[in-house]
mmCIF file of C-alpha atoms in Angstrom:
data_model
loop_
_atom_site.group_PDB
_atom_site.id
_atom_site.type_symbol
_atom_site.label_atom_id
_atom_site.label_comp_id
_atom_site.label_asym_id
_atom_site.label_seq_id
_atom_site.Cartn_x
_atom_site.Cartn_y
_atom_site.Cartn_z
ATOM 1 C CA UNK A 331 71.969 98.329 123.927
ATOM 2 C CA UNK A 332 69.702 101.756 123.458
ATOM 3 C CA UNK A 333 72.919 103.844 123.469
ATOM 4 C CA UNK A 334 74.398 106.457 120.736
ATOM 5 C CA UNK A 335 78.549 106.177 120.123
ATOM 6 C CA UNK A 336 79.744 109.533 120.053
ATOM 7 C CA UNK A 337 80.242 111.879 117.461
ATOM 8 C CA UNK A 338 77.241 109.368 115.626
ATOM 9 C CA UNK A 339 73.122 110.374 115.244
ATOM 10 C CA UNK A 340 70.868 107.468 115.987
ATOM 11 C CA UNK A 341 67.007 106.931 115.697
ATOM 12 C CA UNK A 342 65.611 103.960 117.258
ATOM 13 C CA UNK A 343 62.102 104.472 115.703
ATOM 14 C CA UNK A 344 63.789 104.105 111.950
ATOM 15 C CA UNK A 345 66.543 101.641 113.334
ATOM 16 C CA UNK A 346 69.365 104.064 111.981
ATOM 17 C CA UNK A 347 72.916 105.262 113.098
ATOM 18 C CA UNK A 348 74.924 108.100 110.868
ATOM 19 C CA UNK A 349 78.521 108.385 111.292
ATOM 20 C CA UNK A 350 79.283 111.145 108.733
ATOM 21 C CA UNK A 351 82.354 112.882 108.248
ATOM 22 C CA UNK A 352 83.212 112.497 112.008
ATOM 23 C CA UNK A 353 87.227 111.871 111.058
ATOM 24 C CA UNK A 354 86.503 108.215 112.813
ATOM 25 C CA UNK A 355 89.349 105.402 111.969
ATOM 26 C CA UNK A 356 87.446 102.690 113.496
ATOM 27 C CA UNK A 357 84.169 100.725 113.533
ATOM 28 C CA UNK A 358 82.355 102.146 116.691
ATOM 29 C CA UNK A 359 82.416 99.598 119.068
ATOM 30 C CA UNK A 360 79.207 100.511 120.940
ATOM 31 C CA UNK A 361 76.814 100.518 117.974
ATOM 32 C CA UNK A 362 73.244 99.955 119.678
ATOM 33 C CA UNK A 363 71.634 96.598 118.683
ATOM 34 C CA UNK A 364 68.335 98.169 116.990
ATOM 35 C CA UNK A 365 70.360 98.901 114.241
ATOM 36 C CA UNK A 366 69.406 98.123 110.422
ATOM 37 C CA UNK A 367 70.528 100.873 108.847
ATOM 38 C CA UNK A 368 74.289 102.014 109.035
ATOM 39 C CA UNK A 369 75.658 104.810 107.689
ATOM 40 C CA UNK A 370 79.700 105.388 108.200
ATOM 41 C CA UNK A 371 80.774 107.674 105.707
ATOM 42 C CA UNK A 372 83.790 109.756 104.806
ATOM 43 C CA UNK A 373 85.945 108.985 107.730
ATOM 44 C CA UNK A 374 89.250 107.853 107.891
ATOM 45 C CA UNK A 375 88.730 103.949 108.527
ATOM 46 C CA UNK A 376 91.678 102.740 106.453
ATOM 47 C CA UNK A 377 91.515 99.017 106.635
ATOM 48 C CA UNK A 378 88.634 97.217 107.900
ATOM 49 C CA UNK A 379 90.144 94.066 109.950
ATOM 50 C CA UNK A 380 88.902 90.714 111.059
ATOM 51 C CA UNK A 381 85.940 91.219 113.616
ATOM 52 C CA UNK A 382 85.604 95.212 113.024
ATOM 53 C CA UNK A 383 81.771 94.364 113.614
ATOM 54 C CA UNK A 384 80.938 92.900 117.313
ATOM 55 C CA UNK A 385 79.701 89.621 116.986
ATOM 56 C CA UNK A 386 75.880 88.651 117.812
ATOM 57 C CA UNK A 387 75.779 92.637 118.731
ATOM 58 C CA UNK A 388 74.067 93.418 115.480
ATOM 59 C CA UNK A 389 71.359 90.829 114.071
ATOM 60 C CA UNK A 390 69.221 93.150 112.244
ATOM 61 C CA UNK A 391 71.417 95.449 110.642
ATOM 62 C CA UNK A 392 70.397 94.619 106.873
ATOM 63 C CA UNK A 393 72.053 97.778 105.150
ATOM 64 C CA UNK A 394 75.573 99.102 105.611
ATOM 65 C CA UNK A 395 77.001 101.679 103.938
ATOM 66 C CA UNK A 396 81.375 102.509 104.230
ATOM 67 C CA UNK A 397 81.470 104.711 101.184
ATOM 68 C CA UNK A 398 84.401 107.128 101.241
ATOM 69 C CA UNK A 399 86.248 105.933 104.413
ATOM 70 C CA UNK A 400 90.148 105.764 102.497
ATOM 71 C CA UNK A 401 89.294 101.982 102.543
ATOM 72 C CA UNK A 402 92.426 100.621 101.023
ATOM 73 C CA UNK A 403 92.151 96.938 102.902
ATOM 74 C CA UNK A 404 89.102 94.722 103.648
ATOM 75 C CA UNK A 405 90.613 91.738 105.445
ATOM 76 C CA UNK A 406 89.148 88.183 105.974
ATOM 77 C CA UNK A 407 86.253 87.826 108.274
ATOM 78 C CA UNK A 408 85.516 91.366 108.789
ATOM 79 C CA UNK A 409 81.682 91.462 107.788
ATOM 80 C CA UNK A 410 81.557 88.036 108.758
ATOM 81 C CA UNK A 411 79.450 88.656 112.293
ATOM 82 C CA UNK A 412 76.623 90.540 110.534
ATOM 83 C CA UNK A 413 73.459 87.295 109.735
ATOM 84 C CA UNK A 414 71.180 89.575 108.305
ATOM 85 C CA UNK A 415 73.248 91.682 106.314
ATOM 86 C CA UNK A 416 71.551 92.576 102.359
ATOM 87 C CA UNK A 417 72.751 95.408 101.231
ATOM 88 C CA UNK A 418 76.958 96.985 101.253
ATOM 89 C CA UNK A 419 78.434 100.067 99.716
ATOM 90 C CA UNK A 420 81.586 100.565 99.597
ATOM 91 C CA UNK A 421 81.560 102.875 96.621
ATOM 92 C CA UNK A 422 84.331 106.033 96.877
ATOM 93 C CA UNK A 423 87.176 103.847 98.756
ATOM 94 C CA UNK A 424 90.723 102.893 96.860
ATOM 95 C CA UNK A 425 90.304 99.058 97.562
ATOM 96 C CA UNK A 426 93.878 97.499 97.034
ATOM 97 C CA UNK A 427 93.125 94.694 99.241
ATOM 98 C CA UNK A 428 89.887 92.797 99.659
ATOM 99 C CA UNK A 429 90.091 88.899 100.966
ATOM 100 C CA UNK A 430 87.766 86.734 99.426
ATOM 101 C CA UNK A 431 86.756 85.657 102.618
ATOM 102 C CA UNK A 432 85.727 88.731 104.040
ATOM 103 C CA UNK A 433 82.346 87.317 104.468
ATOM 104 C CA UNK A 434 83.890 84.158 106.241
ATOM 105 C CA UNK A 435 84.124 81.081 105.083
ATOM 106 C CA UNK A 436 80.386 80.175 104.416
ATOM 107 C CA UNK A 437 78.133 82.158 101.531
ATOM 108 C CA UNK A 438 76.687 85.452 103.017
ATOM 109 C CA UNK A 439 73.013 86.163 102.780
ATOM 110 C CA UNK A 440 73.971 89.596 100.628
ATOM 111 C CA UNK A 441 71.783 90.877 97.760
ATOM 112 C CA UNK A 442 73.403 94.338 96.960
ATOM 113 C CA UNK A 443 77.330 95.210 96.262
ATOM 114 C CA UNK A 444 78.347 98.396 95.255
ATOM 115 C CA UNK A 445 81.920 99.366 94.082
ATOM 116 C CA UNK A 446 81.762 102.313 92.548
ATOM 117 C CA UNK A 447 85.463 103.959 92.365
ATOM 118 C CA UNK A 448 86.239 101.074 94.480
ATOM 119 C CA UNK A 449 88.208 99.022 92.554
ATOM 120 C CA UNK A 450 91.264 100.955 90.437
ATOM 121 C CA UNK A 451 93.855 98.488 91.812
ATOM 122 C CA UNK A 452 93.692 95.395 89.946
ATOM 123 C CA UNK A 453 94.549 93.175 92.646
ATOM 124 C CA UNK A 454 91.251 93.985 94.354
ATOM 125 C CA UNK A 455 89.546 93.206 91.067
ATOM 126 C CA UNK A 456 91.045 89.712 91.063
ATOM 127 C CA UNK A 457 90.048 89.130 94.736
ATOM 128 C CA UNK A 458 86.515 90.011 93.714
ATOM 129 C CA UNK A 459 86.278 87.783 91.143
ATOM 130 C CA UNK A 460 87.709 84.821 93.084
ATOM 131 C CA UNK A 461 85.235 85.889 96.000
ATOM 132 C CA UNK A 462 82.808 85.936 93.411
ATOM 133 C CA UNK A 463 83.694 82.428 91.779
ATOM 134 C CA UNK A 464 83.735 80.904 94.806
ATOM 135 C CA UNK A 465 79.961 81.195 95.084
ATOM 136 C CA UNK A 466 80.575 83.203 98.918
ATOM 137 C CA UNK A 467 77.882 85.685 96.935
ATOM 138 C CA UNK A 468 75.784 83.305 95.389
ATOM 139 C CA UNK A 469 72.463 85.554 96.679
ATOM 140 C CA UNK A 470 73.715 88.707 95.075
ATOM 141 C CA UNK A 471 70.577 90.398 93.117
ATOM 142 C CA UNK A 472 72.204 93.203 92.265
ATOM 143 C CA UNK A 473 76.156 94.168 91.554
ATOM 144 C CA UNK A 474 77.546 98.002 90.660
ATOM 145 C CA UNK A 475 81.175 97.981 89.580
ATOM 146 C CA UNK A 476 80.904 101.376 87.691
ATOM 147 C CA UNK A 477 83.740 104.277 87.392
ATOM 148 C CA UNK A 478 86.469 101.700 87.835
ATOM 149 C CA UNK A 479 88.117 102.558 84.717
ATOM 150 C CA UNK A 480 88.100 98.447 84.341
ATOM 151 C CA UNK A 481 89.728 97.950 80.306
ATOM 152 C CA UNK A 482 89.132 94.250 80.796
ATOM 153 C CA UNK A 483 87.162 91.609 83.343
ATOM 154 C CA UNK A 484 88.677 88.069 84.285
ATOM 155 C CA UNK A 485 87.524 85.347 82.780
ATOM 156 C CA UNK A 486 84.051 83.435 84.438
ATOM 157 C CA UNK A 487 83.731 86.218 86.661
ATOM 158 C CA UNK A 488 79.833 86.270 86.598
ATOM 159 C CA UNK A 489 79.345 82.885 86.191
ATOM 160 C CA UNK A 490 78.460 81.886 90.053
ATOM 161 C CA UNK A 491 75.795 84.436 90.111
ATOM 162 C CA UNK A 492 72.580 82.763 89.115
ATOM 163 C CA UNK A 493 70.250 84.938 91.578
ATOM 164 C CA UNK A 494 71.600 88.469 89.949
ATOM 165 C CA UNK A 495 69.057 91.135 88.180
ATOM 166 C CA UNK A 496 70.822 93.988 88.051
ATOM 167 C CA UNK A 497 74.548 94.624 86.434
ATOM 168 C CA UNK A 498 76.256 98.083 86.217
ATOM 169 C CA UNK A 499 79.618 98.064 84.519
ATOM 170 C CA UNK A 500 78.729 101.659 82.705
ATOM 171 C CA UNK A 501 81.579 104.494 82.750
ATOM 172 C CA UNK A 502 84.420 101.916 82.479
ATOM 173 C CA UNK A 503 87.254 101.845 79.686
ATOM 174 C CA UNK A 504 85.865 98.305 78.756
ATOM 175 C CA UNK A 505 87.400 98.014 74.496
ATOM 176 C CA UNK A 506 85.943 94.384 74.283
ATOM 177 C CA UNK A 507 83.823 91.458 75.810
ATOM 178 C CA UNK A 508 85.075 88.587 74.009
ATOM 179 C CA UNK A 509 86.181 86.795 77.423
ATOM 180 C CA UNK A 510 83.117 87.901 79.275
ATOM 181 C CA UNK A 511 81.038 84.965 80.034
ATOM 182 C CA UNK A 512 77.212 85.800 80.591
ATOM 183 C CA UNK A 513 75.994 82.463 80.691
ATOM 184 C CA UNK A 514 74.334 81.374 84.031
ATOM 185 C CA UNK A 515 72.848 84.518 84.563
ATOM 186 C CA UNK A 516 69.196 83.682 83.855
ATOM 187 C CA UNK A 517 68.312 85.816 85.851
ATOM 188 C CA UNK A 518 69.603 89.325 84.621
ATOM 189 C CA UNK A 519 67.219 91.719 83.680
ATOM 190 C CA UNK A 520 69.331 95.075 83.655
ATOM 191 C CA UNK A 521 72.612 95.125 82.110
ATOM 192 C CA UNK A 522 74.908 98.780 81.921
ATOM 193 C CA UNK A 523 77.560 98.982 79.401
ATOM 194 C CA UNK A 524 77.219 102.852 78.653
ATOM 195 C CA UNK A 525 80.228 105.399 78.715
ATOM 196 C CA UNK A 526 82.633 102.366 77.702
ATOM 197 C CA UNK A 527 85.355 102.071 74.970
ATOM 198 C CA UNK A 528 83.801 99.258 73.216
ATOM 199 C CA UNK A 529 84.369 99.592 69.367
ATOM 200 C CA UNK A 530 81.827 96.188 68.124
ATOM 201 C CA UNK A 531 80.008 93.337 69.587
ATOM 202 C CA UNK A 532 80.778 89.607 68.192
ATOM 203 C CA UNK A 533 78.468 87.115 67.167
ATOM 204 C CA UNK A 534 79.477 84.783 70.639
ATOM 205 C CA UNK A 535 78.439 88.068 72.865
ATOM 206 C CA UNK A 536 74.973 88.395 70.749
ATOM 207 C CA UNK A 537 74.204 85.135 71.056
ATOM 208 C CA UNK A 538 74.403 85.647 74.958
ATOM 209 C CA UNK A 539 72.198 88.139 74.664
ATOM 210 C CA UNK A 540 69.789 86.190 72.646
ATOM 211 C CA UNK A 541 69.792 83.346 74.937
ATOM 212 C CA UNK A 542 68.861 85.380 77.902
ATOM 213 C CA UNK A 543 64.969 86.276 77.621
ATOM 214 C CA UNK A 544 65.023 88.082 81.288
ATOM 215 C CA UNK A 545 67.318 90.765 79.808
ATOM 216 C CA UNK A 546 65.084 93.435 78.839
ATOM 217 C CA UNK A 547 67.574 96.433 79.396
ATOM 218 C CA UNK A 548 70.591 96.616 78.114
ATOM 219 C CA UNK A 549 72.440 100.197 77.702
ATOM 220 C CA UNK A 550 75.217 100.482 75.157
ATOM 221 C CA UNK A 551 75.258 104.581 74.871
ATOM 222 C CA UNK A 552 78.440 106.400 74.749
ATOM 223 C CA UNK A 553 80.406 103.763 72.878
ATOM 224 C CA UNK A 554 83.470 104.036 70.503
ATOM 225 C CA UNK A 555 81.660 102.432 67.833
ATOM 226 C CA UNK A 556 83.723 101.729 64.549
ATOM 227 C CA UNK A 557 81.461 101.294 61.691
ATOM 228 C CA UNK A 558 83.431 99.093 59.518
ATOM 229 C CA UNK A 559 82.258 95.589 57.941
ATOM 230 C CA UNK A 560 82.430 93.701 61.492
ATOM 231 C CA UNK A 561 79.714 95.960 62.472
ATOM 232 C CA UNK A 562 77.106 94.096 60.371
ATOM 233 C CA UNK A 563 76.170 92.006 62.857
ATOM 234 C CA UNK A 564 75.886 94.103 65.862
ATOM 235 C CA UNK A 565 73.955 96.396 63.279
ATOM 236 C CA UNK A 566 71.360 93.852 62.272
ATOM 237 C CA UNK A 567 70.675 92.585 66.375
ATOM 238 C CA UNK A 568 69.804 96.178 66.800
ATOM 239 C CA UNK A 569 67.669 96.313 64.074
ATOM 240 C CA UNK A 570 65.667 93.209 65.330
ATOM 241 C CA UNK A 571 65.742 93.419 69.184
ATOM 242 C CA UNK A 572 64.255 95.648 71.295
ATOM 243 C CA UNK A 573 66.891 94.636 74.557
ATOM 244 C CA UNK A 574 68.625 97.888 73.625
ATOM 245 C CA UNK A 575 67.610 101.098 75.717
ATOM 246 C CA UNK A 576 68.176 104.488 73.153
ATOM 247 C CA UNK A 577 69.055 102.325 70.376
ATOM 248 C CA UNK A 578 68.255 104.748 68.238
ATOM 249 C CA UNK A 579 70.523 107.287 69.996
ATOM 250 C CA UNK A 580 74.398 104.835 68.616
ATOM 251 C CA UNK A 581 75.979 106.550 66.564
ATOM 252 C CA UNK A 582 79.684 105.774 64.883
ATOM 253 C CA UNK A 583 82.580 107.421 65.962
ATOM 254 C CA UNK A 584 85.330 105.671 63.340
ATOM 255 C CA UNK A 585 86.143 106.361 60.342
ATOM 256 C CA UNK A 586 85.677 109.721 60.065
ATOM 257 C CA UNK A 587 83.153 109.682 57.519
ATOM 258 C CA UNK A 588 80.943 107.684 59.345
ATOM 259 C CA UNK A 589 81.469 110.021 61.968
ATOM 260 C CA UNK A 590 77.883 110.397 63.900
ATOM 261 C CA UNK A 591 75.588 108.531 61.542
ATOM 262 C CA UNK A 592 73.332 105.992 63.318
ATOM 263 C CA UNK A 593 73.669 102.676 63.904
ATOM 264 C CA UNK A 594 70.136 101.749 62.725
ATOM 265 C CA UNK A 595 70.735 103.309 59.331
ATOM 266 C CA UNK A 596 73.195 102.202 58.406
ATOM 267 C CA UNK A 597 73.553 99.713 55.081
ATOM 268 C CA UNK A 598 76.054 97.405 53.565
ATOM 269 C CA UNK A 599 77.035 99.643 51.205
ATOM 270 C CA UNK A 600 77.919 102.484 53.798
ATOM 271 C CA UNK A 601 80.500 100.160 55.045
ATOM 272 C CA UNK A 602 84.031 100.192 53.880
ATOM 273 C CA UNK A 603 85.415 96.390 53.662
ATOM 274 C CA UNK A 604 88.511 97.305 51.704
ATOM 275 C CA UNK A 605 90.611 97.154 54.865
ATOM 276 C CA UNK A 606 91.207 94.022 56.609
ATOM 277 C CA UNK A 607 89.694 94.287 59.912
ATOM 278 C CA UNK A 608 91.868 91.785 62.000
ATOM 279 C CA UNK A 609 95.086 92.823 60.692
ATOM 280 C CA UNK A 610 97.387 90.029 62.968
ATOM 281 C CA UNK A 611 95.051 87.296 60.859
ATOM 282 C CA UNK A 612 95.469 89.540 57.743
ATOM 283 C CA UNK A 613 99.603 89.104 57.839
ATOM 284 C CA UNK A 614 99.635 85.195 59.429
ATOM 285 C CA UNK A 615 97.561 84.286 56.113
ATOM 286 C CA UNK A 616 100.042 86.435 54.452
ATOM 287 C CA UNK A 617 102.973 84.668 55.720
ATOM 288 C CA UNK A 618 101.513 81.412 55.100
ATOM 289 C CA UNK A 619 101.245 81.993 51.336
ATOM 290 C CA UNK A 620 104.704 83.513 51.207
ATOM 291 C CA UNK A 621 105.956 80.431 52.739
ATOM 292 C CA UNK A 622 103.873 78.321 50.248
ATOM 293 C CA UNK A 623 105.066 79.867 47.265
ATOM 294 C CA UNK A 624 108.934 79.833 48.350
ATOM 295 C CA UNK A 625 108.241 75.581 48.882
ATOM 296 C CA UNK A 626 107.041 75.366 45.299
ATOM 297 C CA UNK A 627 109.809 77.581 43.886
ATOM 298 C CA UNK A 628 112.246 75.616 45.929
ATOM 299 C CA UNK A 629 110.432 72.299 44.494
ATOM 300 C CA UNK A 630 110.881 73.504 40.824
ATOM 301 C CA UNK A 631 114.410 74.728 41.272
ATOM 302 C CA UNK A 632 115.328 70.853 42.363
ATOM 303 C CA UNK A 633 113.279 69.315 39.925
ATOM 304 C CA UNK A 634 114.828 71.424 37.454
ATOM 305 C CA UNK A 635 118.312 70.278 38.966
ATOM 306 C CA UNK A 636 117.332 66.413 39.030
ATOM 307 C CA UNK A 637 116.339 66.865 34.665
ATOM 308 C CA UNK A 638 119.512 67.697 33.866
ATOM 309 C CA UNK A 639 121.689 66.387 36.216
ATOM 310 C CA UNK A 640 123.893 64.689 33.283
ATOM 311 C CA UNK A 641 124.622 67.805 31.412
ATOM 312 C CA UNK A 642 124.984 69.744 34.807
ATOM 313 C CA UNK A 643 127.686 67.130 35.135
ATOM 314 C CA UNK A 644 129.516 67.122 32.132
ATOM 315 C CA UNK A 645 129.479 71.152 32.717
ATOM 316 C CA UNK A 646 131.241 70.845 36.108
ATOM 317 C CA UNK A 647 133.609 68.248 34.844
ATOM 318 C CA UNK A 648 134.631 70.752 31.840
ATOM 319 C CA UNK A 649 135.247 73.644 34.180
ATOM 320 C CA UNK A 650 137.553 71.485 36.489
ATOM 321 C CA UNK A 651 139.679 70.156 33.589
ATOM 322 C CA UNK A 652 139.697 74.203 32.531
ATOM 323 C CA UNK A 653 140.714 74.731 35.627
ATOM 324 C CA UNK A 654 143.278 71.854 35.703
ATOM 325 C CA UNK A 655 145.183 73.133 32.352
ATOM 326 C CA UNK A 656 145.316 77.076 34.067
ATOM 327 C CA UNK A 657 146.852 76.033 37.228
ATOM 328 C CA UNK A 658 149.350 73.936 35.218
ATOM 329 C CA UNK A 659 150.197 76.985 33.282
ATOM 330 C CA UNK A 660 150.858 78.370 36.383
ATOM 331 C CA UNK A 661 152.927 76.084 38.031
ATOM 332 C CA UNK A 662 154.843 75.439 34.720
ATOM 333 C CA UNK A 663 155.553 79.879 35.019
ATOM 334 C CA UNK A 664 156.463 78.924 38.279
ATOM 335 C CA UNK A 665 158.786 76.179 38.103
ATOM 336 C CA UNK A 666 160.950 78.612 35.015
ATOM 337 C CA UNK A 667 161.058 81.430 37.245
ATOM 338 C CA UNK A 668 162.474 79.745 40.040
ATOM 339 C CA UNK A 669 165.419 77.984 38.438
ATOM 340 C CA UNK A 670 167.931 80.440 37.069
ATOM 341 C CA UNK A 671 169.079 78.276 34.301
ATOM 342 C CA UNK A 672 165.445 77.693 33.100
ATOM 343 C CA UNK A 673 165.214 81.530 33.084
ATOM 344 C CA UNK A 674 167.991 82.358 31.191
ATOM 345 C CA UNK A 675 166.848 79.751 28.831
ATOM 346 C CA UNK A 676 163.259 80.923 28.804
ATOM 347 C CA UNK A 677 164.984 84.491 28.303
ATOM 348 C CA UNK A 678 167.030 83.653 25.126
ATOM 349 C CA UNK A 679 164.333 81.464 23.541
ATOM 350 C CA UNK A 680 162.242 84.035 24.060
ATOM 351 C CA UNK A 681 164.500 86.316 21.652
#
């Protein structure tokens, strides 16, 4: 139980074991039972399977850390043997399969996740969210999902989380939170959103943040911000809340004119309204009215028709009985020039 694994440093006074950059592709299986801190990082572990940690070999370990292994699979049940586990990195790995029961069936007693760089597949960023949905993480105080280059979350993904302080979603390529649900999270006290592609925040996502008097830091730097009219309301929750870290630090990055003034100073009349923000809505209103107008031309046109249906009538029946007396011309031409005895007649009456 007091042994090292080899190629590993251990200290049983501070209950760690370091497994750095030793090329390992497997969990040591001899990993002395003091253990509370564990450190296995860049080595070549590859997948993590079912049972990669002994069980009832390691009650106390509390913190593990697997960044930078090449994780590319964790499977079901492999950190399920670990009781008193709080705190897992497994920033640095290219995740493309993580079972949401990798913590077994039951809800694990973690507090701290972090997936930095982790998570660039988006299968493994569905898995997480059904592991998280599922309430298997329930205890989680604090989640880091940063440099994922995430452009959108799934639906509800934080919303069986109601122990969770800390959020970190900064350095993303997030361009909108309109499906991101925040409510549940009383909780949350720190929320990231810096280095992001977000343009504006609605009126549903500000109204989250209203609602949520634990959330005292919130950091929006580094945006795309595009200072047009829908910006009026993001602008005025700035001016009145003091949630935002640096507020005074936004600046616009669309249209060009607006091109670094602040957020805080800006005014109505700096805004340019002209252009229809939500172009799709712009054209379906345009199509409706198109379509309106066509109806009541239509509508007119038949009315018009019904008025004077009599003289409409008398018109047609004039141009069928002029029609009538030319084809009988015709026919009459016809009928003399295919008898020769009419034609001979028709020739000397004619001189």
């Amino acid at each position: 139980p007091g042994s090292c694994p080899a190629l590993c440093e251990c200290s049983e006074p501070a209950k760690t074991v370091k497994c750095v950059n030793k090329n390992l592709t497997a969990v040591p299986a001899d990993l002395p039972s003091y253990v509370r801190n564990l450190f296995i990082t860049g080595n070549r572990l590859g997948q993590l399977p079912a049972g990669a940690f002994p069980a009832q070999r390691l009650p106390d370990l509390s913190a593990l850390n697997l960044s930078g292994n090449h994780l590319w699979a964790v499977e079901a049940g492999a950190l399920a043997a670990l009781p008193a586990l709080r705190q897992l990195d497994l920033s640095g790995n290219l995740l493309v399969s993580l079972s949401p029961q990798a913590f077994g069936e039951g809800s694990s007693p973690l507090e701290e996740l972090a997936l930095r760089g982790a998570l660039r597949d988006h299968g493994a960023l569905l898995s997480l969210a059904t592991m998280l949905q599922s309430g298997a993480l329930r205890n989680l105080s604090r989640l880091e999902l940063a440099d994922n280059g995430l452009v959108l979350l799934p639906a509800g993904m934080f919303t069986a989380l109601p122990a969770l302080r800390q959020l970190d979603l900064s350095n993303n390529s997030l361009v909108g939170l309109r499906n991101i649900s925040f409510q549940g999270l009383g909780q949350l006290q720190s929320l990231n959103l810096s280095d992001n592609s977000l343009g504006v925040l609605r009126n549903s996502t500000l109204a989250q943040f209203r609602s949520m008097p634990a959330l005292r830091r919130i950091g929006l730097g580094r945006n795309t911000w595009v200072c047009d009219c829908a910006i009026e309301d993001l602008v005025a929750w700035l001016k009145e809340s003091d949630q935002v870290e640096g507020k005074e630090t936004l600046t616009c990055t669309y249209p060009d004119k607006m091109l670094g003034k602040a957020l805080l100073k800006i005014n109505s009349s700096d805004l340019n309204c002209s252009v229809p923000v939500d172009l799709p809505s712009q054209l379906q209103t345009s199509y409706v009215f198109l379509g309106i107008v066509l109806a009541l031309i239509g509508a007119i046109f038949l009315l018009v028709l019904y008025l004077n249906r009599k003289g409409i009538k008398k018109w047609m029946h004039n141009i069928r009985d002029a029609c009538r007396d030319h084809m009988e011309g015709y026919h009459y031409r016809y009928e003399i020039n295919a008898d020769p005895r009419l034609t001979n007649l028709s020739t000397n009456s004619d001189v």
